[in-house]
PDB file of C-alpha atoms in Angstrom:
ATOM      1  CA  MET X   1     -28.171   2.275 -10.135  1.00 71.00           C
ATOM      2  CA  LEU X   2     -25.323  -0.078  -9.361  1.00 83.00           C
ATOM      3  CA  THR X   3     -25.494  -3.054  -7.061  1.00 86.00           C
ATOM      4  CA  SER X   4     -23.206  -3.007  -4.042  1.00 84.00           C
ATOM      5  CA  LYS X   5     -20.832  -5.498  -5.689  1.00 88.00           C
ATOM      6  CA  GLN X   6     -20.732  -3.524  -8.942  1.00 89.00           C
ATOM      7  CA  LYS X   7     -19.906  -0.347  -7.048  1.00 88.00           C
ATOM      8  CA  GLU X   8     -17.318  -2.136  -4.903  1.00 88.00           C
ATOM      9  CA  LEU X   9     -15.558  -3.511  -7.968  1.00 90.00           C
ATOM     10  CA  LEU X  10     -15.667  -0.171  -9.798  1.00 90.00           C
ATOM     11  CA  LEU X  11     -14.032   1.628  -6.868  1.00 89.00           C
ATOM     12  CA  PHE X  12     -11.404  -1.098  -6.552  1.00 88.00           C
ATOM     13  CA  ILE X  13     -10.503  -0.875 -10.250  1.00 88.00           C
ATOM     14  CA  ASN X  14     -10.366   2.918 -10.065  1.00 85.00           C
ATOM     15  CA  GLU X  15      -8.100   2.947  -7.004  1.00 84.00           C
ATOM     16  CA  ARG X  16      -5.749   0.333  -8.463  1.00 80.00           C
ATOM     17  CA  ILE X  17      -5.383   2.260 -11.736  1.00 79.00           C
ATOM     18  CA  LYS X  18      -4.651   5.434  -9.757  1.00 77.00           C
ATOM     19  CA  GLU X  19      -2.000   3.622  -7.701  1.00 71.00           C
ATOM     20  CA  THR X  20      -0.244   1.521 -10.360  1.00 68.00           C
ATOM     21  CA  GLY X  21      -1.338   2.811 -13.750  1.00 70.00           C
ATOM     22  CA  VAL X  22      -2.806  -0.575 -14.744  1.00 75.00           C
ATOM     23  CA  SER X  23      -6.080  -2.288 -13.969  1.00 81.00           C
ATOM     24  CA  PRO X  24      -6.045  -5.233 -11.539  1.00 82.00           C
ATOM     25  CA  SER X  25      -6.096  -8.834 -12.676  1.00 83.00           C
ATOM     26  CA  PHE X  26      -9.262 -10.911 -12.407  1.00 83.00           C
ATOM     27  CA  ASP X  27      -7.643 -12.894  -9.585  1.00 82.00           C
ATOM     28  CA  GLU X  28      -6.991  -9.662  -7.666  1.00 83.00           C
ATOM     29  CA  MET X  29     -10.590  -8.537  -8.233  1.00 88.00           C
ATOM     30  CA  LYS X  30     -11.891 -11.905  -7.042  1.00 88.00           C
ATOM     31  CA  GLU X  31      -9.780 -11.692  -3.889  1.00 86.00           C
ATOM     32  CA  ALA X  32     -10.742  -8.071  -3.154  1.00 86.00           C
ATOM     33  CA  LEU X  33     -14.469  -8.815  -3.463  1.00 87.00           C
ATOM     34  CA  ASP X  34     -14.223 -12.212  -1.737  1.00 85.00           C
ATOM     35  CA  LEU X  35     -15.890 -14.061  -4.613  1.00 85.00           C
ATOM     36  CA  ALA X  36     -15.602 -17.784  -5.139  1.00 82.00           C
ATOM     37  CA  SER X  37     -14.824 -17.698  -8.864  1.00 82.00           C
ATOM     38  CA  LYS X  38     -13.735 -15.384 -11.657  1.00 83.00           C
ATOM     39  CA  SER X  39     -17.020 -15.927 -13.500  1.00 86.00           C
ATOM     40  CA  GLY X  40     -18.658 -13.549 -11.033  1.00 87.00           C
ATOM     41  CA  ILE X  41     -16.055 -10.904 -11.908  1.00 88.00           C
ATOM     42  CA  HIS X  42     -16.775 -11.380 -15.622  1.00 88.00           C
ATOM     43  CA  ARG X  43     -20.463 -10.714 -14.995  1.00 89.00           C
ATOM     44  CA  LEU X  44     -19.725  -7.594 -12.941  1.00 91.00           C
ATOM     45  CA  ILE X  45     -17.320  -6.239 -15.569  1.00 90.00           C
ATOM     46  CA  THR X  46     -19.901  -6.799 -18.303  1.00 90.00           C
ATOM     47  CA  ALA X  47     -22.577  -5.030 -16.260  1.00 90.00           C
ATOM     48  CA  LEU X  48     -20.315  -2.035 -15.583  1.00 91.00           C
ATOM     49  CA  GLU X  49     -19.404  -1.844 -19.252  1.00 89.00           C
ATOM     50  CA  GLU X  50     -23.047  -1.966 -20.349  1.00 88.00           C
ATOM     51  CA  ARG X  51     -23.890   0.854 -17.931  1.00 88.00           C
ATOM     52  CA  GLY X  52     -21.095   3.044 -19.271  1.00 90.00           C
ATOM     53  CA  PHE X  53     -18.896   3.087 -16.168  1.00 90.00           C
ATOM     54  CA  ILE X  54     -15.900   1.316 -17.734  1.00 90.00           C
ATOM     55  CA  ARG X  55     -14.666   0.220 -21.130  1.00 88.00           C
ATOM     56  CA  ARG X  56     -12.250  -2.455 -22.258  1.00 84.00           C
ATOM     57  CA  LEU X  57      -9.264  -1.272 -24.248  1.00 77.00           C
ATOM     58  CA  ALA X  58      -8.728  -3.348 -27.368  1.00 68.00           C
ATOM     59  CA  HIS X  59      -5.574  -5.406 -27.973  1.00 60.00           C
ATOM     60  CA  ARG X  60      -4.272  -4.913 -24.440  1.00 58.00           C
ATOM     61  CA  ALA X  61      -4.299  -7.471 -21.652  1.00 55.00           C
ATOM     62  CA  ARG X  62      -5.848  -6.441 -18.316  1.00 59.00           C
ATOM     63  CA  ALA X  63      -6.800  -3.103 -19.885  1.00 78.00           C
ATOM     64  CA  LEU X  64      -9.832  -1.379 -18.403  1.00 85.00           C
ATOM     65  CA  GLU X  65     -10.592   2.319 -18.336  1.00 86.00           C
ATOM     66  CA  VAL X  66     -12.890   3.916 -15.775  1.00 87.00           C
ATOM     67  CA  LEU X  67     -15.173   6.390 -17.550  1.00 89.00           C
ATOM     68  CA  LYS X  68     -17.135   7.648 -14.553  1.00 87.00           C
ATOM     69  CA  LEU X  69     -17.870   6.927 -10.908  1.00 84.00           C
ATOM     70  CA  PRO X  70     -21.269   6.812  -9.217  1.00 79.00           C
ATOM     71  CA  GLU X  71     -22.329  10.070  -7.598  1.00 68.00           C
ATOM     72  CA  SER X  72     -22.643   8.302  -4.282  1.00 55.00           C
ATOM     73  CA  ALA X  73     -19.014   7.193  -4.315  1.00 52.00           C
ATOM     74  CA  VAL X  74     -17.171   8.447  -1.275  1.00 42.00           C
ATOM     75  CA  ALA X  75     -13.627   9.627  -1.885  1.00 40.00           C
ATOM     76  CA  GLY X  76     -11.111   7.273  -0.341  1.00 40.00           C
ATOM     77  CA  SER X  77     -13.565   4.418   0.266  1.00 43.00           C
ATOM     78  CA  SER X  78     -12.105   0.987  -0.384  1.00 45.00           C
ATOM     79  CA  PRO X  79     -13.531  -2.505  -0.755  1.00 43.00           C
ATOM     80  CA  ARG X  80     -12.814  -5.264   1.699  1.00 42.00           C
ATOM     81  CA  GLY X  81      -9.243  -6.423   1.702  1.00 42.00           C
ATOM     82  CA  ARG X  82      -7.932  -2.957   0.807  1.00 43.00           C
ATOM     83  CA  LYS X  83      -6.084  -1.111   3.524  1.00 45.00           C
ATOM     84  CA  ASP X  84      -5.051   2.129   1.926  1.00 49.00           C
ATOM     85  CA  PHE X  85      -2.821   3.983   4.355  1.00 47.00           C
ATOM     86  CA  ARG X  86      -3.423   7.708   4.548  1.00 47.00           C
ATOM     87  CA  PRO X  87      -1.108   9.061   7.233  1.00 46.00           C
ATOM     88  CA  ALA X  88      -2.286  11.291  10.000  1.00 44.00           C
ATOM     89  CA  LEU X  89       0.631  13.702  10.128  1.00 44.00           C
ATOM     90  CA  VAL X  90       2.410  14.569  13.335  1.00 43.00           C
ATOM     91  CA  THR X  91       4.490  17.720  13.119  1.00 43.00           C
ATOM     92  CA  ALA X  92       7.801  17.211  14.895  1.00 46.00           C
ATOM     93  CA  GLY X  93      10.913  19.125  15.701  1.00 47.00           C
ATOM     94  CA  GLN X  94      14.368  17.614  16.078  1.00 48.00           C
ATOM     95  CA  PRO X  95      14.610  13.930  17.059  1.00 51.00           C
ATOM     96  CA  ALA X  96      14.656  13.299  20.787  1.00 56.00           C
ATOM     97  CA  ALA X  97      18.146  12.709  22.122  1.00 52.00           C
ATOM     98  CA  GLU X  98      17.315  10.073  24.708  1.00 58.00           C
ATOM     99  CA  ALA X  99      14.892   7.231  25.154  1.00 54.00           C
ATOM    100  CA  SER X 100      11.763   7.784  27.222  1.00 56.00           C
ATOM    101  CA  PRO X 101       8.441   5.950  27.595  1.00 56.00           C
ATOM    102  CA  ARG X 102       7.054   8.088  24.756  1.00 74.00           C
ATOM    103  CA  THR X 103       9.888   7.863  22.218  1.00 84.00           C
ATOM    104  CA  VAL X 104      10.641   5.437  19.386  1.00 85.00           C
ATOM    105  CA  PRO X 105      14.200   4.534  18.272  1.00 83.00           C
ATOM    106  CA  LEU X 106      15.189   5.920  14.878  1.00 84.00           C
ATOM    107  CA  ILE X 107      17.245   3.051  13.452  1.00 81.00           C
ATOM    108  CA  GLY X 108      18.150   4.199   9.939  1.00 79.00           C
ATOM    109  CA  ARG X 109      16.759   4.921   6.477  1.00 80.00           C
ATOM    110  CA  ILE X 110      14.336   2.928   4.325  1.00 83.00           C
ATOM    111  CA  ALA X 111      13.920   3.031   0.561  1.00 77.00           C
ATOM    112  CA  ALA X 112      10.563   4.062  -0.847  1.00 74.00           C
ATOM    113  CA  GLY X 113      11.913   3.444  -4.318  1.00 65.00           C
ATOM    114  CA  LEU X 114      14.449   0.843  -5.396  1.00 57.00           C
ATOM    115  CA  PRO X 115      15.575  -1.288  -2.438  1.00 55.00           C
ATOM    116  CA  ILE X 116      18.700  -0.186  -0.577  1.00 49.00           C
ATOM    117  CA  SER X 117      20.749  -2.039   1.990  1.00 51.00           C
ATOM    118  CA  ALA X 118      19.127  -1.971   5.414  1.00 52.00           C
ATOM    119  CA  ILE X 119      21.420  -0.184   7.852  1.00 51.00           C
ATOM    120  CA  GLN X 120      20.478  -0.468  11.508  1.00 53.00           C
ATOM    121  CA  GLN X 121      22.247   2.132  13.569  1.00 57.00           C
ATOM    122  CA  ASP X 122      21.649   4.470  16.480  1.00 56.00           C
ATOM    123  CA  ASN X 123      20.175   7.670  15.074  1.00 65.00           C
ATOM    124  CA  GLY X 124      18.524   8.823  18.286  1.00 79.00           C
ATOM    125  CA  TYR X 125      14.794   8.800  18.941  1.00 83.00           C
ATOM    126  CA  VAL X 126      11.610  10.415  17.705  1.00 82.00           C
ATOM    127  CA  ASN X 127       8.638  11.353  19.836  1.00 81.00           C
ATOM    128  CA  ALA X 128       5.861   8.784  19.653  1.00 77.00           C
ATOM    129  CA  PRO X 129       2.570   9.989  18.122  1.00 75.00           C
ATOM    130  CA  ASP X 130      -0.481  10.041  20.352  1.00 72.00           C
ATOM    131  CA  GLY X 131      -2.386   6.786  20.417  1.00 71.00           C
ATOM    132  CA  LEU X 132       0.642   4.541  19.889  1.00 73.00           C
ATOM    133  CA  SER X 133       0.358   1.506  22.127  1.00 70.00           C
ATOM    134  CA  ASP X 134       3.000   1.316  24.847  1.00 67.00           C
ATOM    135  CA  SER X 135       2.577  -2.456  24.977  1.00 59.00           C
ATOM    136  CA  GLU X 136       4.003  -3.050  21.489  1.00 72.00           C
ATOM    137  CA  GLU X 137       7.538  -2.612  20.206  1.00 87.00           C
ATOM    138  CA  HIS X 138       8.022   0.046  17.522  1.00 89.00           C
ATOM    139  CA  PHE X 139      10.855   1.515  15.475  1.00 87.00           C
ATOM    140  CA  ALA X 140      11.251   4.503  13.180  1.00 89.00           C
ATOM    141  CA  LEU X 141      12.902   4.907   9.780  1.00 89.00           C
ATOM    142  CA  GLU X 142      13.531   7.913   7.562  1.00 89.00           C
ATOM    143  CA  VAL X 143      12.037   7.535   4.084  1.00 90.00           C
ATOM    144  CA  GLN X 144      14.286   7.822   1.040  1.00 88.00           C
ATOM    145  CA  GLY X 145      12.655   7.921  -2.403  1.00 88.00           C
ATOM    146  CA  ASP X 146       9.258   8.689  -3.894  1.00 90.00           C
ATOM    147  CA  SER X 147       7.604   5.361  -4.676  1.00 90.00           C
ATOM    148  CA  MET X 148       4.934   5.778  -1.970  1.00 90.00           C
ATOM    149  CA  ILE X 149       3.894   9.365  -2.683  1.00 89.00           C
ATOM    150  CA  ASP X 150       0.358   8.408  -3.741  1.00 86.00           C
ATOM    151  CA  ALA X 151      -0.103   6.935  -0.267  1.00 87.00           C
ATOM    152  CA  GLY X 152       0.901  10.286   1.224  1.00 87.00           C
ATOM    153  CA  ILE X 153       4.445   9.195   2.167  1.00 89.00           C
ATOM    154  CA  LEU X 154       7.134  11.644   1.055  1.00 89.00           C
ATOM    155  CA  GLU X 155      10.926  11.581   1.007  1.00 89.00           C
ATOM    156  CA  GLY X 156      12.256  12.719   4.366  1.00 88.00           C
ATOM    157  CA  ASP X 157       9.184  11.556   6.312  1.00 89.00           C
ATOM    158  CA  ILE X 158       9.686   9.395   9.383  1.00 90.00           C
ATOM    159  CA  VAL X 159       7.639   6.196   9.350  1.00 90.00           C
ATOM    160  CA  ILE X 160       6.727   4.527  12.630  1.00 91.00           C
ATOM    161  CA  CYS X 161       6.436   0.754  12.353  1.00 90.00           C
ATOM    162  CA  ARG X 162       5.310  -1.960  14.729  1.00 89.00           C
ATOM    163  CA  ARG X 163       7.703  -4.894  14.821  1.00 89.00           C
ATOM    164  CA  THR X 164       5.997  -7.937  13.341  1.00 90.00           C
ATOM    165  CA  GLU X 165       6.786 -10.822  11.030  1.00 89.00           C
ATOM    166  CA  SER X 166       3.241 -11.062   9.677  1.00 88.00           C
ATOM    167  CA  ALA X 167       1.072  -8.699   7.660  1.00 89.00           C
ATOM    168  CA  SER X 168      -2.160  -8.781   5.693  1.00 88.00           C
ATOM    169  CA  THR X 169      -2.651  -8.037   2.021  1.00 88.00           C
ATOM    170  CA  GLY X 170      -2.870  -4.268   1.643  1.00 88.00           C
ATOM    171  CA  ASP X 171      -0.614  -3.418   4.611  1.00 91.00           C
ATOM    172  CA  ILE X 172       2.351  -1.112   4.038  1.00 92.00           C
ATOM    173  CA  VAL X 173       5.372  -2.936   5.406  1.00 93.00           C
ATOM    174  CA  VAL X 174       9.109  -2.850   5.851  1.00 92.00           C
ATOM    175  CA  ALA X 175      10.140  -5.848   3.746  1.00 92.00           C
ATOM    176  CA  LEU X 176      13.569  -7.466   3.743  1.00 89.00           C
ATOM    177  CA  ILE X 177      14.433  -8.989   0.363  1.00 89.00           C
ATOM    178  CA  ASP X 178      16.913 -11.884   0.216  1.00 87.00           C
ATOM    179  CA  GLY X 179      18.053 -11.028   3.735  1.00 82.00           C
ATOM    180  CA  GLU X 180      19.928  -7.882   2.713  1.00 78.00           C
ATOM    181  CA  GLU X 181      17.760  -5.248   1.012  1.00 85.00           C
ATOM    182  CA  ALA X 182      14.994  -3.345   2.771  1.00 87.00           C
ATOM    183  CA  THR X 183      12.158  -1.424   1.183  1.00 91.00           C
ATOM    184  CA  LEU X 184       8.864   0.204   2.168  1.00 93.00           C
ATOM    185  CA  LYS X 185       6.008  -1.094   0.011  1.00 93.00           C
ATOM    186  CA  ARG X 186       2.413  -2.282   0.078  1.00 92.00           C
ATOM    187  CA  LEU X 187       2.218  -6.050   0.531  1.00 93.00           C
ATOM    188  CA  ARG X 188       0.090  -8.183  -1.789  1.00 90.00           C
ATOM    189  CA  ARG X 189      -0.162 -11.971  -1.654  1.00 85.00           C
ATOM    190  CA  LYS X 190      -0.807 -13.724  -4.966  1.00 78.00           C
ATOM    191  CA  GLY X 191      -1.122 -17.435  -4.372  1.00 80.00           C
ATOM    192  CA  ALA X 192       2.277 -18.635  -3.203  1.00 82.00           C
ATOM    193  CA  SER X 193       3.978 -15.413  -4.342  1.00 90.00           C
ATOM    194  CA  VAL X 194       4.502 -12.103  -2.561  1.00 92.00           C
ATOM    195  CA  ALA X 195       4.116  -8.808  -4.425  1.00 92.00           C
ATOM    196  CA  LEU X 196       5.679  -5.564  -3.204  1.00 93.00           C
ATOM    197  CA  GLU X 197       3.618  -2.763  -4.692  1.00 92.00           C
ATOM    198  CA  ALA X 198       4.559   0.907  -4.995  1.00 90.00           C
ATOM    199  CA  ALA X 199       2.100   3.802  -4.688  1.00 89.00           C
ATOM    200  CA  ASN X 200       3.584   5.615  -7.672  1.00 88.00           C
ATOM    201  CA  PRO X 201       2.870   4.547 -11.269  1.00 85.00           C
ATOM    202  CA  ALA X 202       6.512   5.200 -12.184  1.00 88.00           C
ATOM    203  CA  TYR X 203       7.511   2.057 -10.277  1.00 88.00           C
ATOM    204  CA  GLU X 204       6.647  -1.515 -11.205  1.00 88.00           C
ATOM    205  CA  THR X 205       5.241  -4.049  -8.785  1.00 89.00           C
ATOM    206  CA  ARG X 206       7.905  -6.621  -7.911  1.00 91.00           C
ATOM    207  CA  ILE X 207       6.920 -10.252  -7.312  1.00 92.00           C
ATOM    208  CA  PHE X 208       8.974 -12.718  -5.276  1.00 93.00           C
ATOM    209  CA  GLY X 209       8.767 -16.252  -3.995  1.00 91.00           C
ATOM    210  CA  PRO X 210       7.603 -16.457  -0.367  1.00 84.00           C
ATOM    211  CA  ASP X 211      11.038 -17.502   0.884  1.00 91.00           C
ATOM    212  CA  ARG X 212      12.672 -14.321  -0.472  1.00 92.00           C
ATOM    213  CA  VAL X 213      10.662 -11.723   1.463  1.00 92.00           C
ATOM    214  CA  ALA X 214      10.595 -11.310   5.246  1.00 91.00           C
ATOM    215  CA  VAL X 215       8.298  -8.771   6.860  1.00 92.00           C
ATOM    216  CA  GLN X 216      10.135  -6.729   9.483  1.00 89.00           C
ATOM    217  CA  GLY X 217       7.390  -4.315  10.513  1.00 90.00           C
ATOM    218  CA  ARG X 218       4.025  -2.816   9.627  1.00 91.00           C
ATOM    219  CA  LEU X 219       3.481   0.910   9.148  1.00 91.00           C
ATOM    220  CA  VAL X 220       1.274   2.416  11.855  1.00 89.00           C
ATOM    221  CA  ALA X 221       2.082   6.157  11.847  1.00 88.00           C
ATOM    222  CA  LEU X 222       4.051   8.837  10.069  1.00 86.00           C
ATOM    223  CA  VAL X 223       5.917  11.897  11.329  1.00 85.00           C
ATOM    224  CA  ARG X 224       6.718  14.845   9.089  1.00 79.00           C
ATOM    225  CA  ARG X 225       9.249  17.459  10.155  1.00 70.00           C
ATOM    226  CA  TYR X 226       8.978  21.029   8.935  1.00 65.00           C
ATOM    227  CA  ASP X 227      12.346  22.770   9.249  1.00 57.00           C
TER     228      ASP X 227
END
């Protein structure tokens, strides 16, 4: 039997390896489990290793391998601090031609891959998914690239975002880099730095100073068109 903290850490390590291809740092584990020090993480890692759930890979930094998961693990469960977006798909036809109380402006394309220049232009409107708050301002972008496929976001999807300049660790956001390049990534805060994390192991996490990244919106829904 695992304690709740041991199970929570094991699931966090497993999800991070699935998303990025590498195990999380001890600082990231400490933050995810809301522990006061890294010594607690060391004890949990040792306990998981002794019980045969993980093993440390020799001669490699931050190298852990998950050998098994507890039978009681629920697929898709995440520890505190993890907000893993799994889109509820809305099947849509052609974009709406005119604005209405239940439409969202489609303002351009966003890179889910290497950042591209943000181009804001009038591309019409898309129908708003059910449950979207009318009291908040939203915008839509067409996804270009495959860096978020493990979060269920595919090239050609339409992401619906709420306009905001703030976001929590784990949110998927539209981030503006150096005032000129926009990308769709998961936001991680590491001390004074900001990490933009892909959901595809083929892409590396990029880390920036806090003054280089401006949040433009937070992902709240996704529309997929089937032509």
